[in-house]
CSV table of C-alpha atoms in Angstrom, one decimal:
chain,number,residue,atom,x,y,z
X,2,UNK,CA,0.0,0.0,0.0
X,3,UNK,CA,1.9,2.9,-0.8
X,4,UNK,CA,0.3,6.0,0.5
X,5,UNK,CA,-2.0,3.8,3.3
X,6,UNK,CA,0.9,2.5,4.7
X,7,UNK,CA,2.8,5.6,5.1
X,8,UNK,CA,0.0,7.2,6.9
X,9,UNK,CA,-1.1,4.3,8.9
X,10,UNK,CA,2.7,3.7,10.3
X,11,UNK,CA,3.0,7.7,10.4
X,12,UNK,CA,-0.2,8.0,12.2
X,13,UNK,CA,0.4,4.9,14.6
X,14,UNK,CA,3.7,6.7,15.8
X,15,UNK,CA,1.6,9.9,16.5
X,16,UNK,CA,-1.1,8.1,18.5
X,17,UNK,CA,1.6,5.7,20.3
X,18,UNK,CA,3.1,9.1,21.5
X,19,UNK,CA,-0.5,10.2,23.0
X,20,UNK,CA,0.0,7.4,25.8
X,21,UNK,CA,2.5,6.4,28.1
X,22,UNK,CA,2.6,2.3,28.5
X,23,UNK,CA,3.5,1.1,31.9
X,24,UNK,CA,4.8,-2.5,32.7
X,25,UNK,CA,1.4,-2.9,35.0
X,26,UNK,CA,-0.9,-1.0,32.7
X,27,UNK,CA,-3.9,-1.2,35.8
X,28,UNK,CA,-1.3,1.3,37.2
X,29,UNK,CA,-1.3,3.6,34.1
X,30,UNK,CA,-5.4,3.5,33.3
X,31,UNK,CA,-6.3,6.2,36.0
X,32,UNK,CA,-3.5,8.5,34.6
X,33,UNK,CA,-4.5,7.8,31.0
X,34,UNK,CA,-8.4,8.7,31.7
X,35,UNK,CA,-7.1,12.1,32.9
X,36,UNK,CA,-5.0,12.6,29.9
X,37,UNK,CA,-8.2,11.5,28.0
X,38,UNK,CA,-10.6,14.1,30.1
X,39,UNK,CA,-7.9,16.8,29.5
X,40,UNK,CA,-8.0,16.5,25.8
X,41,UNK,CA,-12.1,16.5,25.8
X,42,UNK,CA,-11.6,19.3,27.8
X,43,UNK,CA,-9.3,21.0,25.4
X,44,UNK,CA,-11.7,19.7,22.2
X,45,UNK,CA,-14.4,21.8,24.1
X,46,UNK,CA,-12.5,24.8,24.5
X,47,UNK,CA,-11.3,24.3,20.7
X,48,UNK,CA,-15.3,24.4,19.2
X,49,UNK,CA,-15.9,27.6,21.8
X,50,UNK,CA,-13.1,29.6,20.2
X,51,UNK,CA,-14.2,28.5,16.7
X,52,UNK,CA,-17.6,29.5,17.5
X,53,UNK,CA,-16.4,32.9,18.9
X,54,UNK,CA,-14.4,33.4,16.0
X,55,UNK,CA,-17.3,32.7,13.7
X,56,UNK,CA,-19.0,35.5,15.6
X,57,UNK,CA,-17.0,38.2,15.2
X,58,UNK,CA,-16.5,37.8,11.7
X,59,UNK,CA,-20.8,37.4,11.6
X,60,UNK,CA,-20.7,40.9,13.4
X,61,UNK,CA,-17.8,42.3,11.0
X,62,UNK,CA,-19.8,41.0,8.2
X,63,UNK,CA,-23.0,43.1,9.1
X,64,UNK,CA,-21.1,46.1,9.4
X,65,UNK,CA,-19.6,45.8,6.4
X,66,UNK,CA,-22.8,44.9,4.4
X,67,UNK,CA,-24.5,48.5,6.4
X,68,UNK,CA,-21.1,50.2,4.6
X,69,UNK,CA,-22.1,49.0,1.3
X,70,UNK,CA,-26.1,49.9,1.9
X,71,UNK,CA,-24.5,53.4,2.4
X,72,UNK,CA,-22.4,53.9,0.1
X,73,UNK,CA,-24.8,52.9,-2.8
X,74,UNK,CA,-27.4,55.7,-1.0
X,75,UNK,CA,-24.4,58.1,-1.4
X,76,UNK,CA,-23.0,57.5,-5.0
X,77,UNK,CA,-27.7,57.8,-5.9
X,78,UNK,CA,-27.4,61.0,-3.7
X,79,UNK,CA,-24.4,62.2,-5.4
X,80,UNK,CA,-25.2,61.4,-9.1
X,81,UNK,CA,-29.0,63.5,-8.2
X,82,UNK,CA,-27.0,66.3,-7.8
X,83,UNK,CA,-25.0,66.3,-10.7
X,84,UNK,CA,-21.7,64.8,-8.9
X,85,UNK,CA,-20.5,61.9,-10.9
X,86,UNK,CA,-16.9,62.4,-9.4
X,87,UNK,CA,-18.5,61.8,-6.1
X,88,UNK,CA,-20.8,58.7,-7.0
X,89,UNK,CA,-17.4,57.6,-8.3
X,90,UNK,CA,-15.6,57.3,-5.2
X,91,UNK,CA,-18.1,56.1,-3.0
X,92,UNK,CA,-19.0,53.2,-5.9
X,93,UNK,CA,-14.8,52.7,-5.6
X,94,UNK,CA,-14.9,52.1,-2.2
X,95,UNK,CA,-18.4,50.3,-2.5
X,96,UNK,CA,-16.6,47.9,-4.5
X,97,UNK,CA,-13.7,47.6,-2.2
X,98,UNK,CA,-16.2,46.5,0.7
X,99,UNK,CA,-17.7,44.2,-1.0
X,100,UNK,CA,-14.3,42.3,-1.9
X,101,UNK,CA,-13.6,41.9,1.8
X,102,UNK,CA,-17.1,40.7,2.3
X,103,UNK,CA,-16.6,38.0,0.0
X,104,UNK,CA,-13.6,37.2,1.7
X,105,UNK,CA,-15.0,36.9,4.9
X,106,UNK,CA,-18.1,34.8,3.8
X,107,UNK,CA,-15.8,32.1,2.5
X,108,UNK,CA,-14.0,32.1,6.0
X,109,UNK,CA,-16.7,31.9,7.9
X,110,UNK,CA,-18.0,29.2,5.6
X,111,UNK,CA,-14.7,27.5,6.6
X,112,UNK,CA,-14.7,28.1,10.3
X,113,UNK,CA,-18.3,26.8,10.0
X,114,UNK,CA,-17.3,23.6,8.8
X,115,UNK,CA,-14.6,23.3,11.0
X,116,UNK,CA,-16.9,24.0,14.2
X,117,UNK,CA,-18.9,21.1,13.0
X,118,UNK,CA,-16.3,18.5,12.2
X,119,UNK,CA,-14.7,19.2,16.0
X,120,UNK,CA,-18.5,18.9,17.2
X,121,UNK,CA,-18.2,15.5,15.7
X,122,UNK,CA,-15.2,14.6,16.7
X,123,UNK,CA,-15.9,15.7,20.3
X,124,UNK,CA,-18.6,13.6,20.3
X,125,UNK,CA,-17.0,10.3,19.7
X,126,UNK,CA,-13.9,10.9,21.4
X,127,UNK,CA,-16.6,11.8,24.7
X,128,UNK,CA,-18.2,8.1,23.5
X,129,UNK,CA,-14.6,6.4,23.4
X,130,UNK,CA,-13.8,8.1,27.1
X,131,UNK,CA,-16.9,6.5,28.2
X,132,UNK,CA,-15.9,3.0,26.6
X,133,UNK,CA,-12.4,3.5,28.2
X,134,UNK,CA,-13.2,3.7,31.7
X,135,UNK,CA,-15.8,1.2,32.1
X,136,UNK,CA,-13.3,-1.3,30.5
X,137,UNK,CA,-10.4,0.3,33.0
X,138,UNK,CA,-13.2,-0.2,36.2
X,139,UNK,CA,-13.3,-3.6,35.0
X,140,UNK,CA,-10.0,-4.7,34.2
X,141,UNK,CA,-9.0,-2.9,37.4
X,142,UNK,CA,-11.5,-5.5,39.2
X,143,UNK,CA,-11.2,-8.3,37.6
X,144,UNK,CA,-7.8,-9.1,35.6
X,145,UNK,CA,-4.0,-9.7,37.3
X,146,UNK,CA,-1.5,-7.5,35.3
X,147,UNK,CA,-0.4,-9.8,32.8
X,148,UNK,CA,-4.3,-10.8,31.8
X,149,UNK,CA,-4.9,-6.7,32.3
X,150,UNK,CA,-1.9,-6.2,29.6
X,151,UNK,CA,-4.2,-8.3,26.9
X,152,UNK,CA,-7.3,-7.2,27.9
X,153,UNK,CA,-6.2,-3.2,27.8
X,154,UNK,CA,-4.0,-3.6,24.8
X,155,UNK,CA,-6.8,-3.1,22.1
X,156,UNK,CA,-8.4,-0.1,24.2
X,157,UNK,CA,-5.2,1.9,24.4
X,158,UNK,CA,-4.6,1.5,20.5
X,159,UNK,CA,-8.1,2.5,19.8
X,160,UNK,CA,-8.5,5.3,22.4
X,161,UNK,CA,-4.6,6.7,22.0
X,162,UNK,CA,-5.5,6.9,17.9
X,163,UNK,CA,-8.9,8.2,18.6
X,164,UNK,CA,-7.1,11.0,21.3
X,165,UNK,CA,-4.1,11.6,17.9
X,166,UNK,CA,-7.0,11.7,15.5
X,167,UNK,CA,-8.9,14.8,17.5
X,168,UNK,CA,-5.9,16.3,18.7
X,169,UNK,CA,-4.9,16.6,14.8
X,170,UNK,CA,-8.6,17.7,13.9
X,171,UNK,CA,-8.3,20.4,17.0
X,172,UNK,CA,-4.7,21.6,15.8
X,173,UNK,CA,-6.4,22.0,12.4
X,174,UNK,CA,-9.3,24.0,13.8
X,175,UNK,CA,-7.1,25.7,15.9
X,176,UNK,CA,-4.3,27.0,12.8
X,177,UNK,CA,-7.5,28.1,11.1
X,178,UNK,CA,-8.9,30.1,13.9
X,179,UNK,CA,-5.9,32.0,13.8
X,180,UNK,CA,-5.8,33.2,10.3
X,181,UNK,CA,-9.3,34.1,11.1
X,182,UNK,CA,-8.1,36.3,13.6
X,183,UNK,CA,-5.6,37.4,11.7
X,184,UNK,CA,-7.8,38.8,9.0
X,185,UNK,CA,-10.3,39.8,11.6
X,186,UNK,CA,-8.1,42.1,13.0
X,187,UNK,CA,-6.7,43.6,9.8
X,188,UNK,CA,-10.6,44.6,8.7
X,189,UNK,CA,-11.1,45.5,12.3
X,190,UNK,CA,-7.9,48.1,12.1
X,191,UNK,CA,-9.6,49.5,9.1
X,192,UNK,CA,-12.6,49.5,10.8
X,193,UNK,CA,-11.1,51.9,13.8
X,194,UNK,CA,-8.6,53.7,11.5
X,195,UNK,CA,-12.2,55.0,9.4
X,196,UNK,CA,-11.4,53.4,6.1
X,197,UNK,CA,-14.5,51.5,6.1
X,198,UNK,CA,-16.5,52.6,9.4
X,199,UNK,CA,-16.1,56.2,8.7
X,200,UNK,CA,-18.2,55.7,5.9
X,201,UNK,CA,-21.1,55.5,7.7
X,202,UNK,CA,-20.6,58.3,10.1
X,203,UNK,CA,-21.5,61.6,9.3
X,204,UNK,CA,-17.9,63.2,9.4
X,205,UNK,CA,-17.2,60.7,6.3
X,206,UNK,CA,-16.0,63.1,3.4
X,207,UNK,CA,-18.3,62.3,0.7
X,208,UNK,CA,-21.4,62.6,3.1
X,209,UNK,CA,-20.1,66.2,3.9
X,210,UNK,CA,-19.7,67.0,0.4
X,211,UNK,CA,-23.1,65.4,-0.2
X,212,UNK,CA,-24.5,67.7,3.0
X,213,UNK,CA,-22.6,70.5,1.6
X,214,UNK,CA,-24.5,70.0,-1.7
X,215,UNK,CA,-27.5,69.9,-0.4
X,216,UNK,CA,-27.0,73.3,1.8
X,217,UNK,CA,-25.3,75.0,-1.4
X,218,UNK,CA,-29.0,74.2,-3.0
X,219,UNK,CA,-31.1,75.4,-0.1
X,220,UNK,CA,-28.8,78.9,0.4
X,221,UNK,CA,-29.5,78.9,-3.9
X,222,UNK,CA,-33.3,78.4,-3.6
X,223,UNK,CA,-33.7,80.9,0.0
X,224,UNK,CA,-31.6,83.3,-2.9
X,225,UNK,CA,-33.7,82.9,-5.4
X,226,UNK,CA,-36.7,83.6,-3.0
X,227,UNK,CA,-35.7,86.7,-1.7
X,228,UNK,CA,-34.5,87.9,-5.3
X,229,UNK,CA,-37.9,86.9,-6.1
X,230,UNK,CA,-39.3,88.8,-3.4
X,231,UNK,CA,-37.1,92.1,-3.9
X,232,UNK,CA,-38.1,92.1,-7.2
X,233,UNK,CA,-41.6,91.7,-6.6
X,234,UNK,CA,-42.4,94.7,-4.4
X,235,UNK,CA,-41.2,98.3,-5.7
X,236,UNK,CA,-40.6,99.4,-2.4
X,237,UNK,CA,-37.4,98.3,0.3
X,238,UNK,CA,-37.5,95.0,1.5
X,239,UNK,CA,-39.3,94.1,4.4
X,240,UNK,CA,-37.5,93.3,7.9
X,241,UNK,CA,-37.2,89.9,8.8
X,242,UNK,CA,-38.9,89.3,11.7
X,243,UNK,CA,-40.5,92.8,12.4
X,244,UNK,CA,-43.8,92.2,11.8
X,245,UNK,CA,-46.7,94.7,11.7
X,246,UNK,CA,-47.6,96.1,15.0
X,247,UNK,CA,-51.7,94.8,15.6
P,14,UNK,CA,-10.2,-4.9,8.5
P,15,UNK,CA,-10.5,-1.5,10.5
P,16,UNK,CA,-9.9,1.6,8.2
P,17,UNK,CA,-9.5,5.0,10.0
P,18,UNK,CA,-10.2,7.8,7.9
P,19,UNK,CA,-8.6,10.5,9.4
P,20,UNK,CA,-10.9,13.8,11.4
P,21,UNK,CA,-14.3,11.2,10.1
P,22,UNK,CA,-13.7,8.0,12.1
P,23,UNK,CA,-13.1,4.0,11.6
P,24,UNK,CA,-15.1,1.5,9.4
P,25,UNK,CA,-15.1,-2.2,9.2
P,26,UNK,CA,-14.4,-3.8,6.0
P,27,UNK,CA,-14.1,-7.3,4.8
P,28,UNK,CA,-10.7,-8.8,5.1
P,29,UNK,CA,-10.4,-8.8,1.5
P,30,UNK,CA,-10.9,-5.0,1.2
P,31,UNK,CA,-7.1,-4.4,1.0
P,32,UNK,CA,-7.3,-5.7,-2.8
P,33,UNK,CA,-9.8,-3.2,-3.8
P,34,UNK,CA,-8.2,-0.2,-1.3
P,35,UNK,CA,-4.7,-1.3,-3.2
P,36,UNK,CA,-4.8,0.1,-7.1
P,37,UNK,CA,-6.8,3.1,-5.7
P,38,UNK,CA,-3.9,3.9,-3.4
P,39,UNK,CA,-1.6,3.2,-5.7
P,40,UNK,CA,-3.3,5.9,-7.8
P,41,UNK,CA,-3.4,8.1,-4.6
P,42,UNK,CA,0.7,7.6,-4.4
P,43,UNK,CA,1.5,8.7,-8.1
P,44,UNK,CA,-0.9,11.5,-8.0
P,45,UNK,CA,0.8,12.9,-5.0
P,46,UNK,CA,4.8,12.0,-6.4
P,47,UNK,CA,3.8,13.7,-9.5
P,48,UNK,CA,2.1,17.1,-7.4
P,49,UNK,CA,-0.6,16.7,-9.2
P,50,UNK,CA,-3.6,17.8,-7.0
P,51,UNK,CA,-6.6,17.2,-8.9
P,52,UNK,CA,-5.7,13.8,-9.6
P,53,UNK,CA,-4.6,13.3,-6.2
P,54,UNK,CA,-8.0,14.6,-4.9
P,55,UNK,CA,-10.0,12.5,-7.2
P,56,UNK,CA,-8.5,9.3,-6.4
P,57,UNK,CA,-8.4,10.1,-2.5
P,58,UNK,CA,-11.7,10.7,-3.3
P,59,UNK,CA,-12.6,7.3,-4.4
P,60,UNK,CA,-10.7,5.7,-2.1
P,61,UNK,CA,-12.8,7.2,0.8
P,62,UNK,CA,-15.7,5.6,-0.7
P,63,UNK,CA,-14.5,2.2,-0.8
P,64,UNK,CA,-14.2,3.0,2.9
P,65,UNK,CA,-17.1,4.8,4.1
P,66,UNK,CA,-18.7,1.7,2.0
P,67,UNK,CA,-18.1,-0.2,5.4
P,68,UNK,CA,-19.6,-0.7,8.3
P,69,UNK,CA,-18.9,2.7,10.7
P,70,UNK,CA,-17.3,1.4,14.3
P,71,UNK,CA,-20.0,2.2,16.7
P,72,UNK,CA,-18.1,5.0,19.1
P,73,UNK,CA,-18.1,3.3,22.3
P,74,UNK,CA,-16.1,0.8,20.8
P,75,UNK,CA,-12.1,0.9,21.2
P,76,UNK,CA,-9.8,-0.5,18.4
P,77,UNK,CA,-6.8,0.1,17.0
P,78,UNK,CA,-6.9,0.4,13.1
P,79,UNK,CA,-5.2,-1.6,10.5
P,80,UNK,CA,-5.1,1.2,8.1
P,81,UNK,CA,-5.3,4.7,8.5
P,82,UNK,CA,-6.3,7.4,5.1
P,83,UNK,CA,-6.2,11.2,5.0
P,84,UNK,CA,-9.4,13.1,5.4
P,85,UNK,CA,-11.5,13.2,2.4
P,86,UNK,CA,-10.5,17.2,2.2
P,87,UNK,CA,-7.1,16.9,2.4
P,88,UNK,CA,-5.1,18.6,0.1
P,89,UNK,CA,-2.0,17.3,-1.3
P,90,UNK,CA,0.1,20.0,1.2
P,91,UNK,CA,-1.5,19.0,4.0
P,92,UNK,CA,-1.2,15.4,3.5
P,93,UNK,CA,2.7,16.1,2.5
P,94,UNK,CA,2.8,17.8,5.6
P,95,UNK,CA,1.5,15.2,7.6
P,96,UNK,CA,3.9,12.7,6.1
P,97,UNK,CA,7.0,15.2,6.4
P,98,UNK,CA,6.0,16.3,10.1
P,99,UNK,CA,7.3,13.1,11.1
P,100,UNK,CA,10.2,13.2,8.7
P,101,UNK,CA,9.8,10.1,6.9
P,102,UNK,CA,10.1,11.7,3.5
P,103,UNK,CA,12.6,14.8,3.9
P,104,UNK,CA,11.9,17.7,2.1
């Protein structure tokens, strides 16, 4: 078997590793179920931090999406008023959040996945754990060492490859939760720094130029009134706010 | 035979399984020496079928495996790396 055997003697050396073999293995099954308890422990810490990871990039998702919602308002906003340089930049950077987004979809497919395949595998290695110390209870009771040695041989291979088998799935989970984080934390820098989140606010350039717009047209039509009204009457223009005494 | 497949679990397959798990593998092995990673998915592929056509070990049961096979999603780095990790093929 070429590849088979290279991963079954490989992975036999890994899972050999994961538990210590004493002469009188009765002695060693109380020390091994901690081990075993440990690493279940671990596992469950593991699918946590995926979860949490997931999270975060769910919550960086939705404020990204609310970005592009904007944006799209603002380029319609600015193209109304006759700003096609404006529209322009904010469907540039529109663009530019929607890359990242489809980034972070495909990695939070991925952490998805991986949050369900530790699941699994936390759930048999809890149903080998199980297996493993009601054969230790009665091995302890029941067998002398050397009867004990048969007896526990075949649950130490098949716990110790089950405990290599996680603990590889966990590692795995684990390496991808950190380039997660990795990217999490880039998008969340350009979050703080106002790339991306300062887009929404209202001290984001193109919104002031937008609000700036809109005044420029008010001041223009309150001119245009007042023109309107000067022009209107022969006589001087009437005070603002001084009406008629009754 | 027990057949592990690795992050999915073990399955029990007839003692004669080996002759059909052994051109498949063989496929597996030349894909992989000649980096070629969509023929090296493809037969991985297959070859977890002819496992997962087994009986799955029920999980409160404890043995040791006679074979053990990448996960279905492996890629040929990660499998490479999993091989090299334990330096059995340097480089």
């Amino acid at each position: 078997m070429g590849l088979i055997q290279r991963f079954t003697t490989i992975f036999k050396a890994k899972a050999s590793k994961m538990l210590d073999k004493a002469e009188d293995p009765r002695e060693t099954l109380d020390y091994s179920y901690e081990r075993q308890l440990e690493l279940l422990q671990k596992v469950r810490r593991g699918v946590a931090d995926v979860a949490t990871s997931r999270k975060r990039i769910e919550l960086q998702q939705a404020k990204l999406e609310q970005s592009v919602t904007k944006l799209d308002g603002q380029a319609r906003q600015a193209l109304g008023a006759g700003r096609e340089d404006l529209a322009r930049t904010a469907l540039e950077r529109k663009k530019a959040v929607q890359a990242q987004l489809q980034g972070l979809d495909q990695q939070r497919q991925q952490l998805e996945t991986e949050q369900q395949k530790l699941t699994e595998a936390e759930q048999r290695l809890s149903a080998k754990v199980e297996a493993f110390r009601t054969q230790k209870e009665t091995v302890k009771a029941q067998y002398t060492a050397a009867e004990a040695q048969v007896k526990i041989n075949e649950a130490f291979g098949g716990i110790s490859e089950e405990m290599a088998d996680v603990g590889m799935s966990l590692q795995r989970a684990q390496d991808k939760t950190e380039q997660m984080q990795a990217r999490a934390g880039a998008i969340d820098e350009l979050l703080a720094s106002g790339a991306l989140d300062d887009m929404t606010q209202t001290g984001d350039p193109i919104d002031r130029e937008l609000a700036a717009i809109a005044q420029g047209s008010e001041v223009d039509a309150e001119l245009a009134a007042m023109k309107k009204e000067i022009g209107a009457g022969d006589g001087p223009p009437e005070q603002i706010g001084s009406g008629q005494p009754s | 035979m027990i057949v592990r497949i690795l992050g999915e679990g073990q399955y029990r397959l007839p003692d004669d399984a080996a002759q059909r798990l052994n051109p498949v593998d063989d496929r597996v092995m030349a894909a992989a020496q000649a980096r070629d990673e969509a023929a090296f998915r493809a037969a991985l592929g297959e070859l977890v079928e002819l496992v997962r056509a087994g009986e799955p070990v029920a999980a409160e049961e404890l043995h040791p495996s006679d074979a053990v096979i990448p996960a279905p999603d492996a890629d040929l780095a990660e499998s490479e790396r999993l091989l090299s990790d334990e330096g059995l093929i340097p480089g």
